[in-house]
Every structure is written in structure tokens, then in C-alpha cells.
mmCIF file of C-alpha atoms in Angstrom:
data_model
loop_
_atom_site.group_PDB
_atom_site.id
_atom_site.type_symbol
_atom_site.label_atom_id
_atom_site.label_comp_id
_atom_site.label_asym_id
_atom_site.label_seq_id
_atom_site.Cartn_x
_atom_site.Cartn_y
_atom_site.Cartn_z
ATOM 1 C CA LYS V 186 40.535 1.454 -52.028
ATOM 2 C CA GLU V 187 40.848 1.922 -55.499
ATOM 3 C CA ILE V 188 38.986 5.062 -57.326
ATOM 4 C CA VAL V 189 39.116 6.493 -60.424
ATOM 5 C CA LEU V 190 39.948 10.352 -60.635
ATOM 6 C CA GLU V 191 39.614 12.342 -63.704
ATOM 7 C CA GLY V 192 40.018 9.172 -65.677
ATOM 8 C CA LYS V 193 43.175 7.787 -63.626
ATOM 9 C CA ASN V 194 43.282 5.008 -61.465
ATOM 10 C CA CYS V 195 43.989 6.106 -57.898
ATOM 11 C CA ILE V 196 44.331 4.760 -54.339
ATOM 12 C CA HIS V 197 42.210 6.697 -51.643
ATOM 13 C CA VAL V 198 43.787 6.508 -48.012
ATOM 14 C CA ASP V 199 41.492 7.120 -45.273
ATOM 15 C CA PHE V 200 43.734 8.320 -41.833
ATOM 16 C CA PHE V 201 42.352 9.203 -38.323
ATOM 17 C CA GLY V 202 44.334 10.181 -35.814
ATOM 18 C CA THR V 203 44.882 13.371 -33.269
ATOM 19 C CA ASN V 204 48.364 12.735 -32.200
ATOM 20 C CA THR V 205 50.085 15.166 -34.334
ATOM 21 C CA PRO V 206 52.517 15.648 -35.840
ATOM 22 C CA TYR V 207 52.673 12.432 -38.293
ATOM 23 C CA TYR V 208 56.324 11.179 -39.551
ATOM 24 C CA ALA V 209 57.146 9.485 -42.720
ATOM 25 C CA TYR V 210 60.849 8.224 -43.211
ATOM 26 C CA GLY V 211 61.493 9.866 -39.919
ATOM 27 C CA ARG V 212 60.324 13.216 -40.920
ATOM 28 C CA ALA V 213 57.289 15.373 -39.955
ATOM 29 C CA SER V 214 55.602 16.918 -43.175
ATOM 30 C CA ILE V 215 53.180 20.079 -43.494
ATOM 31 C CA ARG V 216 50.358 20.757 -45.927
ATOM 32 C CA VAL V 217 51.007 23.781 -47.752
ATOM 33 C CA GLY V 218 48.425 24.676 -50.639
ATOM 34 C CA ASP V 219 48.170 21.584 -52.652
ATOM 35 C CA GLU V 220 51.708 20.253 -51.845
ATOM 36 C CA ASP V 221 53.504 18.416 -49.025
ATOM 37 C CA ARG V 222 56.593 19.642 -47.701
ATOM 38 C CA LEU V 223 58.778 18.772 -44.897
ATOM 39 C CA MET V 224 58.891 20.698 -41.737
ATOM 40 C CA SER V 225 62.006 22.629 -40.707
ATOM 41 C CA ALA V 226 63.437 22.365 -37.081
ATOM 42 C CA LYS V 227 61.633 25.646 -36.064
ATOM 43 C CA GLU V 228 58.380 25.099 -37.636
ATOM 44 C CA LEU V 229 58.395 21.517 -35.687
ATOM 45 C CA GLU V 230 59.343 23.181 -32.413
ATOM 46 C CA LYS V 231 56.633 25.543 -32.986
ATOM 47 C CA HIS V 232 54.038 22.631 -33.516
ATOM 48 C CA ILE V 233 55.074 20.766 -30.472
ATOM 49 C CA LEU V 234 54.980 24.095 -28.156
ATOM 50 C CA GLU V 235 51.784 25.175 -29.611
ATOM 51 C CA LYS V 236 50.139 21.452 -29.311
ATOM 52 C CA ASN V 237 51.423 21.420 -25.697
ATOM 53 C CA LYS V 238 50.845 24.987 -24.553
ATOM 54 C CA ASP V 239 48.455 23.938 -21.624
ATOM 55 C CA LYS V 240 50.706 21.371 -20.399
ATOM 56 C CA LEU V 241 53.864 23.424 -20.750
ATOM 57 C CA ARG V 242 53.153 26.725 -18.862
ATOM 58 C CA TRP V 243 56.598 28.292 -19.510
ATOM 59 C CA ASP V 244 55.686 31.009 -16.862
ATOM 60 C CA LYS V 245 54.894 28.511 -14.243
ATOM 61 C CA GLU V 246 57.981 26.478 -14.414
ATOM 62 C CA VAL V 247 61.189 26.973 -11.886
ATOM 63 C CA CYS V 248 63.506 29.645 -12.784
ATOM 64 C CA GLU V 249 66.899 27.530 -13.018
ATOM 65 C CA GLY V 250 69.500 28.714 -11.093
ATOM 66 C CA ALA V 251 67.396 31.203 -9.080
ATOM 67 C CA SER V 252 66.643 31.209 -5.323
ATOM 68 C CA TYR V 253 64.246 33.116 -3.213
ATOM 69 C CA ARG V 254 67.037 35.702 -2.167
ATOM 70 C CA ASP V 255 66.424 36.796 -6.039
ATOM 71 C CA ILE V 256 62.752 37.813 -5.104
ATOM 72 C CA ASP V 257 62.981 41.593 -3.989
ATOM 73 C CA ILE V 258 61.052 42.406 -1.040
ATOM 74 C CA LYS V 259 60.056 45.926 -2.026
ATOM 75 C CA LYS V 260 58.270 44.886 -5.351
ATOM 76 C CA ILE V 261 56.196 42.717 -3.112
ATOM 77 C CA ASN V 262 55.473 45.871 -1.225
ATOM 78 C CA TRP V 263 54.935 47.550 -4.588
ATOM 79 C CA TYR V 264 52.102 44.984 -5.651
ATOM 80 C CA LEU V 265 50.455 44.843 -2.411
ATOM 81 C CA ASN V 266 49.802 48.696 -2.496
ATOM 82 C CA GLU V 267 48.880 48.866 -6.249
ATOM 83 C CA ARG V 268 46.331 45.619 -5.264
ATOM 84 C CA GLU V 269 45.040 47.870 -2.553
ATOM 85 C CA LYS V 270 44.593 50.912 -5.113
ATOM 86 C CA ALA V 271 42.721 48.974 -7.812
ATOM 87 C CA ARG V 272 40.898 46.373 -5.913
ATOM 88 C CA ASN V 273 40.256 47.905 -2.599
ATOM 89 C CA VAL V 274 42.055 44.983 -0.791
ATOM 90 C CA SER V 275 44.314 45.785 2.384
ATOM 91 C CA ARG V 276 47.738 45.499 1.828
ATOM 92 C CA LYS V 277 48.040 43.774 5.226
ATOM 93 C CA VAL V 278 48.293 40.033 4.795
ATOM 94 C CA LYS V 279 47.761 37.547 7.442
ATOM 95 C CA ILE V 280 50.325 34.899 5.899
ATOM 96 C CA ALA V 281 53.749 34.489 5.796
ATOM 97 C CA VAL V 282 55.593 36.298 2.541
ATOM 98 C CA LYS V 283 56.655 33.283 1.227
ATOM 99 C CA GLU V 284 53.190 31.451 1.408
ATOM 100 C CA LEU V 285 51.833 34.839 -0.357
ATOM 101 C CA VAL V 286 54.124 34.534 -3.279
ATOM 102 C CA THR V 287 53.718 30.877 -3.702
ATOM 103 C CA ASN V 288 50.022 31.965 -3.787
ATOM 104 C CA LEU V 289 50.865 34.108 -6.690
ATOM 105 C CA ASN V 290 52.439 31.369 -8.509
ATOM 106 C CA CYS V 291 55.555 33.372 -8.173
ATOM 107 C CA LEU V 292 57.291 30.652 -5.895
ATOM 108 C CA LYS V 293 57.087 27.139 -6.450
ATOM 109 C CA ASN V 294 58.885 24.357 -3.971
ATOM 110 C CA ASN V 295 60.447 27.270 -2.446
ATOM 111 C CA GLN V 296 62.279 28.537 -5.802
ATOM 112 C CA PRO V 297 61.066 31.663 -7.653
ATOM 113 C CA THR V 298 59.010 30.476 -10.985
ATOM 114 C CA ARG V 299 60.047 32.320 -14.231
ATOM 115 C CA ALA V 300 57.063 34.290 -13.530
ATOM 116 C CA GLY V 301 58.301 35.388 -10.289
ATOM 117 C CA ILE V 302 61.513 36.742 -11.602
ATOM 118 C CA LEU V 303 59.902 38.340 -13.978
ATOM 119 C CA PHE V 304 57.367 40.222 -11.912
ATOM 120 C CA LEU V 305 59.171 40.290 -8.483
ATOM 121 C CA GLY V 306 63.071 39.773 -9.284
ATOM 122 C CA LYS V 307 65.953 41.948 -8.400
ATOM 123 C CA ASN V 308 67.526 41.434 -11.684
ATOM 124 C CA PRO V 309 65.389 39.257 -14.202
ATOM 125 C CA GLN V 310 68.009 40.139 -17.095
ATOM 126 C CA LYS V 311 70.731 38.222 -15.109
ATOM 127 C CA PHE V 312 68.087 34.700 -15.990
ATOM 128 C CA PHE V 313 66.268 36.503 -19.132
ATOM 129 C CA PRO V 314 68.472 38.645 -21.128
ATOM 130 C CA ASN V 315 65.675 38.851 -23.824
ATOM 131 C CA ALA V 316 63.297 40.336 -21.113
ATOM 132 C CA ARG V 317 63.963 43.710 -22.594
ATOM 133 C CA LEU V 318 61.952 46.559 -24.206
ATOM 134 C CA ARG V 319 63.831 48.750 -26.877
ATOM 135 C CA VAL V 320 61.530 51.883 -27.696
ATOM 136 C CA ILE V 321 62.719 53.952 -30.684
ATOM 137 C CA LYS V 322 61.568 57.457 -31.778
ATOM 138 C CA PHE V 323 62.277 57.739 -35.589
ATOM 139 C CA LYS V 324 62.145 60.731 -37.903
ATOM 140 C CA GLY V 325 59.374 59.327 -40.125
ATOM 141 C CA THR V 326 57.520 56.221 -40.261
ATOM 142 C CA LYS V 327 60.165 53.571 -41.177
ATOM 143 C CA SER V 328 63.015 51.806 -38.934
ATOM 144 C CA THR V 329 65.173 52.851 -41.775
ATOM 145 C CA HIS V 330 64.932 56.653 -41.060
ATOM 146 C CA GLN V 331 66.823 58.534 -38.307
ATOM 147 C CA THR V 332 66.786 57.841 -34.667
ATOM 148 C CA LEU V 333 65.752 60.533 -32.889
ATOM 149 C CA ASP V 334 65.701 59.421 -29.471
ATOM 150 C CA SER V 335 65.672 55.305 -28.097
ATOM 151 C CA VAL V 336 65.609 53.784 -24.514
ATOM 152 C CA THR V 337 66.317 50.190 -23.572
ATOM 153 C CA CYS V 338 63.914 49.364 -20.753
ATOM 154 C CA GLU V 339 65.236 46.482 -18.040
ATOM 155 C CA GLY V 340 63.886 45.513 -14.795
ATOM 156 C CA SER V 341 60.824 43.557 -13.962
ATOM 157 C CA LEU V 342 57.799 44.080 -16.159
ATOM 158 C CA PRO V 343 56.036 46.527 -14.157
ATOM 159 C CA GLU V 344 59.405 48.683 -14.052
ATOM 160 C CA ILE V 345 59.804 48.073 -18.162
ATOM 161 C CA VAL V 346 56.257 49.246 -18.516
ATOM 162 C CA GLU V 347 56.891 52.296 -16.325
ATOM 163 C CA ILE V 348 60.202 53.253 -18.155
ATOM 164 C CA SER V 349 58.488 52.728 -21.710
ATOM 165 C CA GLU V 350 55.213 54.914 -20.952
ATOM 166 C CA ASP V 351 57.783 57.827 -19.192
ATOM 167 C CA PHE V 352 59.627 57.598 -22.885
ATOM 168 C CA ILE V 353 56.712 57.920 -24.993
ATOM 169 C CA ARG V 354 54.933 60.624 -22.838
ATOM 170 C CA LYS V 355 58.258 62.463 -23.437
ATOM 171 C CA ASN V 356 58.603 61.825 -27.402
ATOM 172 C CA ILE V 357 54.516 62.334 -28.030
ATOM 173 C CA ARG V 358 52.986 65.457 -28.489
ATOM 174 C CA LEU V 359 50.749 67.094 -26.231
ATOM 175 C CA LEU V 360 47.823 68.722 -27.667
ATOM 176 C CA GLY V 361 45.312 71.655 -26.815
ATOM 177 C CA PHE V 362 41.689 71.616 -27.232
ATOM 178 C CA ARG V 363 38.839 74.070 -26.689
ATOM 179 C CA THR V 364 36.208 72.593 -24.997
ATOM 180 C CA GLU V 365 32.044 73.456 -26.189
ATOM 181 C CA LYS V 366 30.901 74.153 -22.403
ATOM 182 C CA SER V 367 33.500 76.563 -21.632
ATOM 183 C CA PHE V 368 36.537 78.733 -22.667
ATOM 184 C CA ARG V 369 38.968 75.954 -20.809
ATOM 185 C CA ARG V 370 41.354 74.319 -22.770
ATOM 186 C CA GLU V 371 41.638 70.375 -22.401
ATOM 187 C CA ASP V 372 45.002 68.666 -22.870
ATOM 188 C CA LYS V 373 45.555 65.447 -24.577
ATOM 189 C CA PHE V 374 48.073 63.250 -26.081
ATOM 190 C CA GLU V 375 48.171 62.866 -29.522
ATOM 191 C CA TYR V 376 48.025 59.217 -29.077
ATOM 192 C CA PRO V 377 46.035 57.577 -26.048
ATOM 193 C CA ILE V 378 48.328 56.693 -23.304
ATOM 194 C CA LYS V 379 45.930 53.581 -22.214
ATOM 195 C CA ALA V 380 46.293 52.034 -25.459
ATOM 196 C CA LEU V 381 49.946 52.341 -25.793
ATOM 197 C CA ARG V 382 50.167 51.209 -22.251
ATOM 198 C CA GLU V 383 48.071 48.173 -22.799
ATOM 199 C CA ALA V 384 49.823 47.244 -26.146
ATOM 200 C CA VAL V 385 53.344 47.473 -24.437
ATOM 201 C CA ILE V 386 52.035 44.971 -21.977
ATOM 202 C CA ASN V 387 50.603 42.832 -24.316
ATOM 203 C CA ALA V 388 53.913 42.488 -26.059
ATOM 204 C CA LEU V 389 55.615 41.609 -22.897
ATOM 205 C CA ILE V 390 53.473 39.029 -21.715
ATOM 206 C CA HIS V 391 52.158 37.446 -24.636
ATOM 207 C CA ARG V 392 55.642 36.899 -26.033
ATOM 208 C CA ASN V 393 57.452 33.569 -26.649
ATOM 209 C CA TYR V 394 60.215 33.810 -24.154
ATOM 210 C CA PHE V 395 61.704 30.599 -26.049
ATOM 211 C CA GLU V 396 62.829 33.301 -28.540
ATOM 212 C CA THR V 397 65.973 35.005 -27.598
ATOM 213 C CA GLY V 398 65.291 38.318 -29.143
ATOM 214 C CA ASP V 399 63.889 41.231 -27.229
ATOM 215 C CA VAL V 400 60.722 43.240 -27.952
ATOM 216 C CA ARG V 401 61.128 46.287 -29.791
#
């Protein structure tokens, strides 16, 4: 419909729809401030992935080229032991190992899922070279400062977490404090290990594995 806006004759168009992105002349646009600009290929890919994140679960998809032989039985036993300690659930299972792995969403149609390889795989980096964590200690607070120590963590995600925690414990100070109730000293790391461990886990689990770079 025609409207007058600031003394000018304009056309007002109402558009309703939910099937984004919308295209004009074969290109998708994005609104930035008060301007429209064409979306880059990377922005368009990110928008489509975000829109379909509930339908396209990267971790639940089958890992191409992997077979059940790429699953490490020792890591399944490790999981059962850790589950027993954390949840008080007996490590003894009454179902077949393959069925257990399937129930954990680590096996689909007798083939490992991507999550299965990352958590239980013998060599996850064979399939996902970007599934690495690089940890560095700098002399100072900027990444341009001198490197004092570094480690590249590889293996399954639980193994990566453990390697990084060992590195962090080695490279932060252990401080001693006097307690109020006695003359005994209480030792604490200068940064809380639980918080650092949680940060590492979040960085590994919630990252975009479509990106080729590793976590640093």
C-alpha cells in the first residue's frame, strides 16, 4: 500500500514467513543496523546449520569410514567404572556390549557415531584431526608473549581432559593458607581446578566440529 513517510510517497510491504533465509535474485541478504547486505557463504552456512540444529545433530550421525573395530573396549570399561563411582550404578551389565554402546548413542546401525568415536574411539584424530586441544603457558597475559610450556592433547575427549588438567596443575601455583581454627595450612591452587576443568569440557563438547581449527 502507498503511504507518506517524512513527506515522501512510499510503498509499505508486509511480508510474513518462517522459512528463512529469503532470497532475492538468487542471493540471501541480512539486516545489519539500518542496511541490507548480502550474506557471505559462511554466514549462510551458519544460519542454515543453526536453523536445523535440532534436526541435524552432528554427534548422532554415523562416522564415515569407521567400523566397530575402531571402538576401544578398554574405554567402555573405563566408562562403566566411572559411572559406578559417580552414580552408584553397578558396572556389571546384563546386555551385550554392542547393545550398551548403541544405548549410549555411540553406535548406529552397527556403525560408530561421531560421538562414539570421540568418546570411545581408539584413535579419534584419525577421523577428526580438529579434535585436539592445545594448551599453552605464556610469560604474561597475551598470546604474543614468550611461551614457557605447551602441550597438544589428543585421544578421546576424556583423555584430552585428563591431559589438559595434568598440564594445568603443573603450570599454576599451589598456595598455602593458614586456617582460622588451627595452625594447619590449607593448600589451594591459585585457580579452582573444577572451574578450569569445566571450561575445558565445555570448549570440547560445545564447539562446532564443522570448523577445521582445534581448541586452544
